[in-house]
mmCIF file of C-alpha atoms in Angstrom:
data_model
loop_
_atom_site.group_PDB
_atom_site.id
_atom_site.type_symbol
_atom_site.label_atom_id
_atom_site.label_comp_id
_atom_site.label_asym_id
_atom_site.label_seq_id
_atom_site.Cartn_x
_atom_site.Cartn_y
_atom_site.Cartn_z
ATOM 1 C CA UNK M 1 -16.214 -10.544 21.291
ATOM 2 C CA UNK M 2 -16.971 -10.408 17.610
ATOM 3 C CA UNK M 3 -19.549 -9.382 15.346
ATOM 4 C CA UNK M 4 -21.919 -11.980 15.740
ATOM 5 C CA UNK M 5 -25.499 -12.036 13.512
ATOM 6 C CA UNK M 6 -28.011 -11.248 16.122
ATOM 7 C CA UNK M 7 -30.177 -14.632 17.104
ATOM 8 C CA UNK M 8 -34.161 -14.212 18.000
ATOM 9 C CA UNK M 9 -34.386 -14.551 21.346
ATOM 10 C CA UNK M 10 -37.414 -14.584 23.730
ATOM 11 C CA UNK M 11 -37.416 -10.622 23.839
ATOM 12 C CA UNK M 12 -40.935 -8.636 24.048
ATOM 13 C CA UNK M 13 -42.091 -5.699 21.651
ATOM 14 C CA UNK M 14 -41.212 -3.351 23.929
ATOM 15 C CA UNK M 15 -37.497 -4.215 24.615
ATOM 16 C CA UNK M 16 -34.845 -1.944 23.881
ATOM 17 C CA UNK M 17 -31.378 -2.320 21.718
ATOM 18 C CA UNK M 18 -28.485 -0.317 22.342
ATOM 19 C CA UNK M 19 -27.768 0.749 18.257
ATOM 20 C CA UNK M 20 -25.556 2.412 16.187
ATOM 21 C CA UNK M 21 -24.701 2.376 12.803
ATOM 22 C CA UNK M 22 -21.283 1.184 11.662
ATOM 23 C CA UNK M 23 -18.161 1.005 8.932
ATOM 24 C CA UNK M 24 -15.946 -2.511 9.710
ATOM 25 C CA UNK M 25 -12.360 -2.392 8.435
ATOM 26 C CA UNK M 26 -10.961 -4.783 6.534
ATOM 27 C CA UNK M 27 -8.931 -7.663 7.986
ATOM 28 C CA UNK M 28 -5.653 -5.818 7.097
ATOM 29 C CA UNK M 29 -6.854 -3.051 8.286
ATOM 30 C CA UNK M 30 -8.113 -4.547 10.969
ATOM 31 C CA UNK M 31 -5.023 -6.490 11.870
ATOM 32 C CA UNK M 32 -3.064 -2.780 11.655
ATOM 33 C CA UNK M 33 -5.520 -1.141 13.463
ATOM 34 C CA UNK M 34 -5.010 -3.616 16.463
ATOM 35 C CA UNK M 35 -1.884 -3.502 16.357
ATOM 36 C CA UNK M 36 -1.363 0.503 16.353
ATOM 37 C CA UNK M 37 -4.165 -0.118 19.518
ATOM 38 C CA UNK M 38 -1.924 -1.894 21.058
ATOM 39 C CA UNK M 39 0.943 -0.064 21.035
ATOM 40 C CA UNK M 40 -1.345 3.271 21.963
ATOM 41 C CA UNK M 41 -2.589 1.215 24.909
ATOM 42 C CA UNK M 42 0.926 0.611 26.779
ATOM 43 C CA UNK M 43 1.941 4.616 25.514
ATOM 44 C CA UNK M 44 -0.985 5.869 26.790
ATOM 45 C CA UNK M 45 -1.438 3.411 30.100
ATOM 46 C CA UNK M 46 -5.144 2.409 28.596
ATOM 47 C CA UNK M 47 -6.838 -0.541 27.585
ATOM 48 C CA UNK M 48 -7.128 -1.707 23.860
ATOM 49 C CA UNK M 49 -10.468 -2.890 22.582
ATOM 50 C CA UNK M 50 -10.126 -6.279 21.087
ATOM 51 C CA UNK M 51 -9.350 -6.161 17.227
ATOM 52 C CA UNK M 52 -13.241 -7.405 16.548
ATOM 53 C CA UNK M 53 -14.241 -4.554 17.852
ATOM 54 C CA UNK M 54 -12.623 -1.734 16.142
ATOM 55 C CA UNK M 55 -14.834 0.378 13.837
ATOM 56 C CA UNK M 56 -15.746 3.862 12.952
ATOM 57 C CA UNK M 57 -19.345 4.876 14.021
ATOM 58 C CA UNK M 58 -21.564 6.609 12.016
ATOM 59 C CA UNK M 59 -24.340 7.368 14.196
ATOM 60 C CA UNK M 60 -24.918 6.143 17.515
ATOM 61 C CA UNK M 61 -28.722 6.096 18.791
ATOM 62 C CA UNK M 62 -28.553 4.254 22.018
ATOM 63 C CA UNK M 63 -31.480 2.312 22.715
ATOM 64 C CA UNK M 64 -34.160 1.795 20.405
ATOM 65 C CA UNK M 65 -37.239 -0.064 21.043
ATOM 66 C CA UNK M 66 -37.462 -3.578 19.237
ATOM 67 C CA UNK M 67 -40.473 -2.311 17.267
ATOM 68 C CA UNK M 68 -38.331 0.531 15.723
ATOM 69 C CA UNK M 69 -35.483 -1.532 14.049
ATOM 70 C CA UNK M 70 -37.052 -2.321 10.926
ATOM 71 C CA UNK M 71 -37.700 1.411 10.384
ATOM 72 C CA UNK M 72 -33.520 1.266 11.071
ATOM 73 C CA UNK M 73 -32.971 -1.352 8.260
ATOM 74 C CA UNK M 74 -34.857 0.641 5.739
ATOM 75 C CA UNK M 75 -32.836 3.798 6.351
ATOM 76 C CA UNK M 76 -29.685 1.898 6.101
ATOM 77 C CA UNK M 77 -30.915 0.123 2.731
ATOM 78 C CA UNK M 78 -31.535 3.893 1.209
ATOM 79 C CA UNK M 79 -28.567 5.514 2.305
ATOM 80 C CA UNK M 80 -25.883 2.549 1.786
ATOM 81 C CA UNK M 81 -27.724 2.443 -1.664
ATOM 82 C CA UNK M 82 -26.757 6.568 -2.127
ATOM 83 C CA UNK M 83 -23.361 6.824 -1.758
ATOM 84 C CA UNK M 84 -20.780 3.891 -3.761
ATOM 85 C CA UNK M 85 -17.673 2.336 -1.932
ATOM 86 C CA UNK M 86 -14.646 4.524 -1.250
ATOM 87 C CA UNK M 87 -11.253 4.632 0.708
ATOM 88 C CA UNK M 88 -11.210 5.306 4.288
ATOM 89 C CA UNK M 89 -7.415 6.113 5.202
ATOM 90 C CA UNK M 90 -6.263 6.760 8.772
ATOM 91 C CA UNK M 91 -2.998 9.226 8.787
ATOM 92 C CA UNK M 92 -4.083 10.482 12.278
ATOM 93 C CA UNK M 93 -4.193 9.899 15.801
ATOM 94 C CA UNK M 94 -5.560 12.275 18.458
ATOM 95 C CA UNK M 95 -7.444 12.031 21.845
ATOM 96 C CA UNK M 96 -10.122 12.781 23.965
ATOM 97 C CA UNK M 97 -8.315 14.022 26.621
ATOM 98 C CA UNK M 98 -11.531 14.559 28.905
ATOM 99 C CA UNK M 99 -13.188 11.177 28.041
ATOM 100 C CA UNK M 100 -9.543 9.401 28.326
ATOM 101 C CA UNK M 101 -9.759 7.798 24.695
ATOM 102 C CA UNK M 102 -6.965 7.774 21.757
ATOM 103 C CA UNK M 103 -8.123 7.510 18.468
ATOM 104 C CA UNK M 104 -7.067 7.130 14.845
ATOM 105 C CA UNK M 105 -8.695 9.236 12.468
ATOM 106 C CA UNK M 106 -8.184 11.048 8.848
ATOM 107 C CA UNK M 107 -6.703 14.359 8.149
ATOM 108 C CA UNK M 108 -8.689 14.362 5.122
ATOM 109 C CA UNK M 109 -12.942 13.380 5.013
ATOM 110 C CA UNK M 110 -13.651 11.202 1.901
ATOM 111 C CA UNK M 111 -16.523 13.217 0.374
ATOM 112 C CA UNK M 112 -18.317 9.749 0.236
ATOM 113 C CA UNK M 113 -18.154 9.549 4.111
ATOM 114 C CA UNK M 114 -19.134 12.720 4.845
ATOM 115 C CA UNK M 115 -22.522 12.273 2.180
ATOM 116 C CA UNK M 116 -22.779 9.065 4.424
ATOM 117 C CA UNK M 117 -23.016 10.456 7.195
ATOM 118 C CA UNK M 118 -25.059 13.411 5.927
ATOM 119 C CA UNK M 119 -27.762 11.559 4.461
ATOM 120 C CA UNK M 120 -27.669 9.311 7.493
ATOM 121 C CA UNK M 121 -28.694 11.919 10.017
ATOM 122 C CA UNK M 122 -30.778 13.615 8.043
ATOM 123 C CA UNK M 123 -32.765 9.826 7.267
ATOM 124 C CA UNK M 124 -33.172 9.714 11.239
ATOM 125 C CA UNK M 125 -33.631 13.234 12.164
ATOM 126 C CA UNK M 126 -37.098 12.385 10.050
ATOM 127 C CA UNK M 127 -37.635 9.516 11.714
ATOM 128 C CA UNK M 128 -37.844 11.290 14.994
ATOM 129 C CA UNK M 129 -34.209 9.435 16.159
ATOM 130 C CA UNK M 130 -31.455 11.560 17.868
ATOM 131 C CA UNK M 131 -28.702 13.031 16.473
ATOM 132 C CA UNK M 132 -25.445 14.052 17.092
ATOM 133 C CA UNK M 133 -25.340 18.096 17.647
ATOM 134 C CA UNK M 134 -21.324 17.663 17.326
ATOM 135 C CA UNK M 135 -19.575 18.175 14.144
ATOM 136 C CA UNK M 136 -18.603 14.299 12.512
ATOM 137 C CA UNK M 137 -15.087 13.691 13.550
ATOM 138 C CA UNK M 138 -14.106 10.236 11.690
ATOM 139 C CA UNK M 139 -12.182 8.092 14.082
ATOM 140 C CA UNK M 140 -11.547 4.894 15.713
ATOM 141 C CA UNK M 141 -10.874 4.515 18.819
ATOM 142 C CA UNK M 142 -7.598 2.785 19.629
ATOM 143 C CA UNK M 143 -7.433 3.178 23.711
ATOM 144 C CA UNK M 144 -10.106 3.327 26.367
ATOM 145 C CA UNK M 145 -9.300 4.830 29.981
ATOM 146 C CA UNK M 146 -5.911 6.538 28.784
ATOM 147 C CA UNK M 147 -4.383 7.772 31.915
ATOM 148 C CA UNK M 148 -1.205 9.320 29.835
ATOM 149 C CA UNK M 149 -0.544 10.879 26.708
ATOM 150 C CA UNK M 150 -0.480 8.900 23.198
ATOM 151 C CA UNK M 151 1.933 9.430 20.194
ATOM 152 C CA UNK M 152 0.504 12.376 18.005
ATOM 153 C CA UNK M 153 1.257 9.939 14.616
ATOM 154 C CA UNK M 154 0.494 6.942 13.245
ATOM 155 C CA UNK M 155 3.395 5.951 11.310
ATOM 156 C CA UNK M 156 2.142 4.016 8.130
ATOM 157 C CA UNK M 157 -1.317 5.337 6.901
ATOM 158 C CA UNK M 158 -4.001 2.345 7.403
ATOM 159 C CA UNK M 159 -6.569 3.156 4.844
ATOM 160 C CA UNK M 160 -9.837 0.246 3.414
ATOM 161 C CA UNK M 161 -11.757 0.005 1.097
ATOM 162 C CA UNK M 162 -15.515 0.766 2.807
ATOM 163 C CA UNK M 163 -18.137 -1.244 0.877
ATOM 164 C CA UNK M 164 -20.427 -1.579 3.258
ATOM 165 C CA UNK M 165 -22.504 -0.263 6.080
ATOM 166 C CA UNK M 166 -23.814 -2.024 8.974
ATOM 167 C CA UNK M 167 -26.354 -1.376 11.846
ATOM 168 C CA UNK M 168 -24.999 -2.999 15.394
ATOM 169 C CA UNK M 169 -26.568 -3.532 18.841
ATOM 170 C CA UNK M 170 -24.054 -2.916 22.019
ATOM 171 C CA UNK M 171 -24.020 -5.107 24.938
ATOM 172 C CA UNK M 172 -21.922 -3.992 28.030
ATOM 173 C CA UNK M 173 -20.790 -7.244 29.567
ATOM 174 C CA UNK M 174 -18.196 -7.763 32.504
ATOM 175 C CA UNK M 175 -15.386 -8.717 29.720
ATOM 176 C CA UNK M 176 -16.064 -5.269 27.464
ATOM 177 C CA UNK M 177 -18.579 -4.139 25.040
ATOM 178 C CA UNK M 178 -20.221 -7.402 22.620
ATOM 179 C CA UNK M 179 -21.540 -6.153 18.995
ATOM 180 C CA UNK M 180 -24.256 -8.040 17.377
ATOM 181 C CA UNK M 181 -24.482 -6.971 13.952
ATOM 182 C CA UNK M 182 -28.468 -6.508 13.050
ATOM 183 C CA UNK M 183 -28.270 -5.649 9.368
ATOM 184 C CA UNK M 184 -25.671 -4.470 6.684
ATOM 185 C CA UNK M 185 -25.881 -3.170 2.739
ATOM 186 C CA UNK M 186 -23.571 -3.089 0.044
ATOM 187 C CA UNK M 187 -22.613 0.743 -0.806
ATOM 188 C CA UNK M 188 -23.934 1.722 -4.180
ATOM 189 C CA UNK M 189 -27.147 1.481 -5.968
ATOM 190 C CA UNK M 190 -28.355 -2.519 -6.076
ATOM 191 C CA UNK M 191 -26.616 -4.459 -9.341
#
């Protein structure tokens, strides 16, 4: 269940794409992530996603007609070109009690993240995409279908260095969620 580039398939003009736009950790952050999902998983009496699949979203859009992801790829070449790299460090964990998820998130926004995110939504509000009405709350989600509560710490900050940007489709399949990345950018202008 990894990342995979998506393939051209036989799809019509008019299919849709589950989307969202994405940051990736690091494999050490990665690899710390999964673990600390792991361990929130058997606390918490939930499942852990698999480590491939651990990232923070930026803006989810749910599905997009085919026809409409190249307008996607050209917001997420001008914003990832607006905002350079910066670290991402998780000090937090928390939940969604009603939704059943534990997350890991930052006490602190990087004010690179939160331009991100800014110029993000605004790019797709134009665009005539939906946006999220809720406040950006910077997490990753560590636990799915918690049925008890999860440890209010993480122990060792897990922080990356966030270089890029990427733009994702979802599949739900029997095994859990597949991501197909679609498109990703360097942060910072272009060398």
């Amino acid at each position: 269940m990894s990342r995979k580039p998506a393939t051209p398939g036989p799809r019509d003009a008019d299919a849709s794409r589950r989307t969202f736009f994405a940051l990736w950790p690091d494999p050490p952050a990665r690899d710390a992530l999964a673990a600390r999902a792991r361990d929130t998983a058997v606390e918490a009496q939930g499942r852990a996603p698999v480590a491939e699949n651990l990232h923070l979203t930026l803006a989810f859009l749910g599905d997009v007609a085919a026809t409409r992801i190249a307008t996607l790829r050209a917001i997420g070449l001008a914003v990832a070109s607006a905002v350079p790299p910066f670290t991402l460090t998780l000090d937090r964990a928390g939940a969604f009690r009603g939704a059943g998820i534990a997350w890991a998130g930052a006490s602190a926004t990087p004010p690179e993240l939160e331009r991100l995110v800014q110029l993000l939504s605004g790019a797709l509000a134009k665009e005539g995409f939906p946006t999220e009405r809720r406040a950006f709350q910077p997490h990753v989600t560590l636990a799915r279908r918690c049925r008890g509560p999860a440890s209010a710490g993480i122990a060792a900050p897990i922080a990356w260095r966030v270089k890029r940007i990427t733009l994702n489709a979802s599949e739900t399949l029997p095994g859990g969620p597949q991501y197909h990345e679609l498109a990703d950018w360097r942060l910072g202008p272009p060398a």
